Each structure stands twice: as structure tokens, then as C-alpha cells.
Amino acid sequence: MGLAKTEIFTDEQNNISLFAKAFSHPARVAILQKLFKIDTCYCGDLVSEIGLAQPTISQHLKELKQLGLIKGNVEGTSVCYCIDPEKWQEMKGVMFEFLNQDIPEPDCC
């Protein structure tokens, strides 16, 4: 696989791309929806709720955590996950600005 060459793109373009990655798999969307409904959750709860294997859920949680959209607190031998409200607000602002652009009057196609 080739290099992403992210350095040739603006910070804004890289930010939009990273945030969009959170929604690029339905399991991550389901995890976020579950966390919004119940505020905090353990990986095992998500396994039974979503129906995917524990390693799969863990990998998606890792992705969301790397993106900064969720936080995880260790409680004994488990990790309790929740939405990071500051990062979520940042993501909403970035994505709203990008998606709220007006389409110019077409003079092609």
C-alpha cells in the first residue's frame, strides 16, 4: 500500500479526513450511538449489544480513541468508555463547516 502523503494536504483537509474515518464503518457508528444513549459503557457490553466479536469491538474502540472522539478509563480489569465532549464539539464544527458549503450554480455537467 502506498503512503498517504498527508503532508501535502492542509490541516483542515487532514482533520476532515480523520473525523470522517469515525463514520467509515457501521460498527463505529453503532458504538458512538450506544455511548450517546447510555453515557458510559464497557467493551463487553458493546459486544453483546452490537453482536460483533470482542477483538473486533476493541479494534473499533481503539480507532475511535485514537481519533480522540472517545475516552477510556481503566476500572479494575475493564475499560469504561465515553464520548469526549470537547473533541466531539470540535468535530461537529469542522464537519459542519465542510458540509454546510453552498453549491455554486452549475455551468458544467
Coordinates of C-alpha atoms in Angstrom, one line a residue:
M1 CA 0.0 0.0 0.0
G2 CA 1.3 3.5 -0.9
L3 CA 1.9 6.3 1.5
A4 CA -1.0 8.6 2.4
K5 CA 1.2 11.7 1.7
T6 CA -0.9 13.6 4.3
E7 CA 1.8 16.3 4.4
I8 CA 0.8 17.7 1.0
F9 CA -2.7 18.5 2.3
T10 CA -3.9 21.3 4.6
D11 CA -4.5 20.8 8.3
E12 CA -8.2 21.3 7.6
Q13 CA -8.3 18.6 4.9
N14 CA -6.4 16.2 7.2
N15 CA -8.8 17.0 10.1
I16 CA -11.9 16.4 7.9
S17 CA -10.5 13.1 6.7
L18 CA -9.7 11.9 10.2
F19 CA -13.1 12.8 11.6
A20 CA -14.8 11.2 8.6
K21 CA -12.9 8.0 9.4
A22 CA -15.0 7.7 12.6
F23 CA -18.1 7.2 10.4
S24 CA -16.4 5.0 7.8
H25 CA -17.6 1.7 9.4
P26 CA -21.1 1.0 10.7
A27 CA -19.7 -0.7 13.8
R28 CA -18.1 2.7 14.9
V29 CA -21.3 4.5 14.2
A30 CA -23.2 1.9 16.3
I31 CA -20.6 2.3 19.1
L32 CA -21.0 6.0 19.1
Q33 CA -24.8 5.8 19.1
K34 CA -24.7 3.4 22.1
L35 CA -22.3 5.7 24.0
F36 CA -24.6 8.6 23.4
K37 CA -27.6 6.7 24.7
I38 CA -26.0 5.3 27.9
D39 CA -23.2 7.8 28.5
T40 CA -20.6 5.2 29.5
C41 CA -20.0 1.6 28.5
Y42 CA -17.7 -1.3 28.8
C43 CA -16.3 -3.3 25.8
G44 CA -18.2 -6.4 27.0
D45 CA -21.5 -4.5 27.0
L46 CA -20.8 -3.4 23.4
V47 CA -20.0 -6.9 22.3
S48 CA -23.4 -8.2 23.5
E49 CA -25.3 -5.1 22.3
I50 CA -23.7 -4.9 18.8
G51 CA -23.1 -8.6 18.1
L52 CA -19.5 -8.5 16.9
A53 CA -16.6 -10.3 18.4
Q54 CA -14.7 -8.7 21.3
P55 CA -11.5 -8.2 19.3
T56 CA -13.5 -6.5 16.6
I57 CA -15.2 -4.2 19.0
S58 CA -11.8 -3.5 20.7
Q59 CA -10.3 -2.5 17.4
H60 CA -13.1 -0.1 16.6
L61 CA -12.8 1.4 20.1
K62 CA -9.1 1.8 19.6
E63 CA -9.8 3.7 16.3
L64 CA -12.3 6.0 18.0
K65 CA -10.0 6.6 20.9
Q66 CA -7.1 7.4 18.5
L67 CA -9.3 9.9 16.8
G68 CA -10.0 11.4 20.2
L69 CA -13.8 11.1 20.0
I70 CA -14.0 8.7 23.0
K71 CA -12.1 8.4 26.2
G72 CA -11.5 5.3 28.2
N73 CA -11.0 5.0 32.0
V74 CA -9.5 1.8 33.5
E75 CA -11.7 0.4 36.2
G76 CA -10.1 -2.8 37.6
T77 CA -9.6 -5.1 34.6
S78 CA -12.1 -3.3 32.4
V79 CA -12.1 -0.1 30.5
C80 CA -15.1 2.2 30.7
Y81 CA -15.7 4.3 27.5
C82 CA -17.5 7.6 27.0
I83 CA -17.7 10.3 24.4
D84 CA -15.1 13.1 24.8
P85 CA -17.4 16.2 24.7
E86 CA -14.7 18.7 23.7
K87 CA -13.4 16.7 20.8
W88 CA -17.0 15.9 19.7
Q89 CA -17.8 19.6 19.6
E90 CA -14.6 20.3 17.6
M91 CA -15.5 17.6 15.2
K92 CA -19.0 18.9 14.8
G93 CA -17.7 22.4 14.0
V94 CA -15.2 21.1 11.4
M95 CA -17.7 18.8 9.7
F96 CA -20.5 21.4 9.8
E97 CA -18.3 24.0 8.1
F98 CA -17.3 21.5 5.5
L99 CA -20.8 20.0 4.8
N100 CA -22.6 23.4 5.0
Q101 CA -20.9 24.8 1.9
D102 CA -23.2 26.1 -0.8
I103 CA -23.0 24.5 -4.2
P104 CA -22.4 27.2 -6.9
E105 CA -24.8 27.4 -9.8
P106 CA -23.7 24.6 -12.2
D107 CA -22.3 25.6 -15.5
C108 CA -20.9 22.2 -16.3
C109 CA -22.2 18.6 -16.3

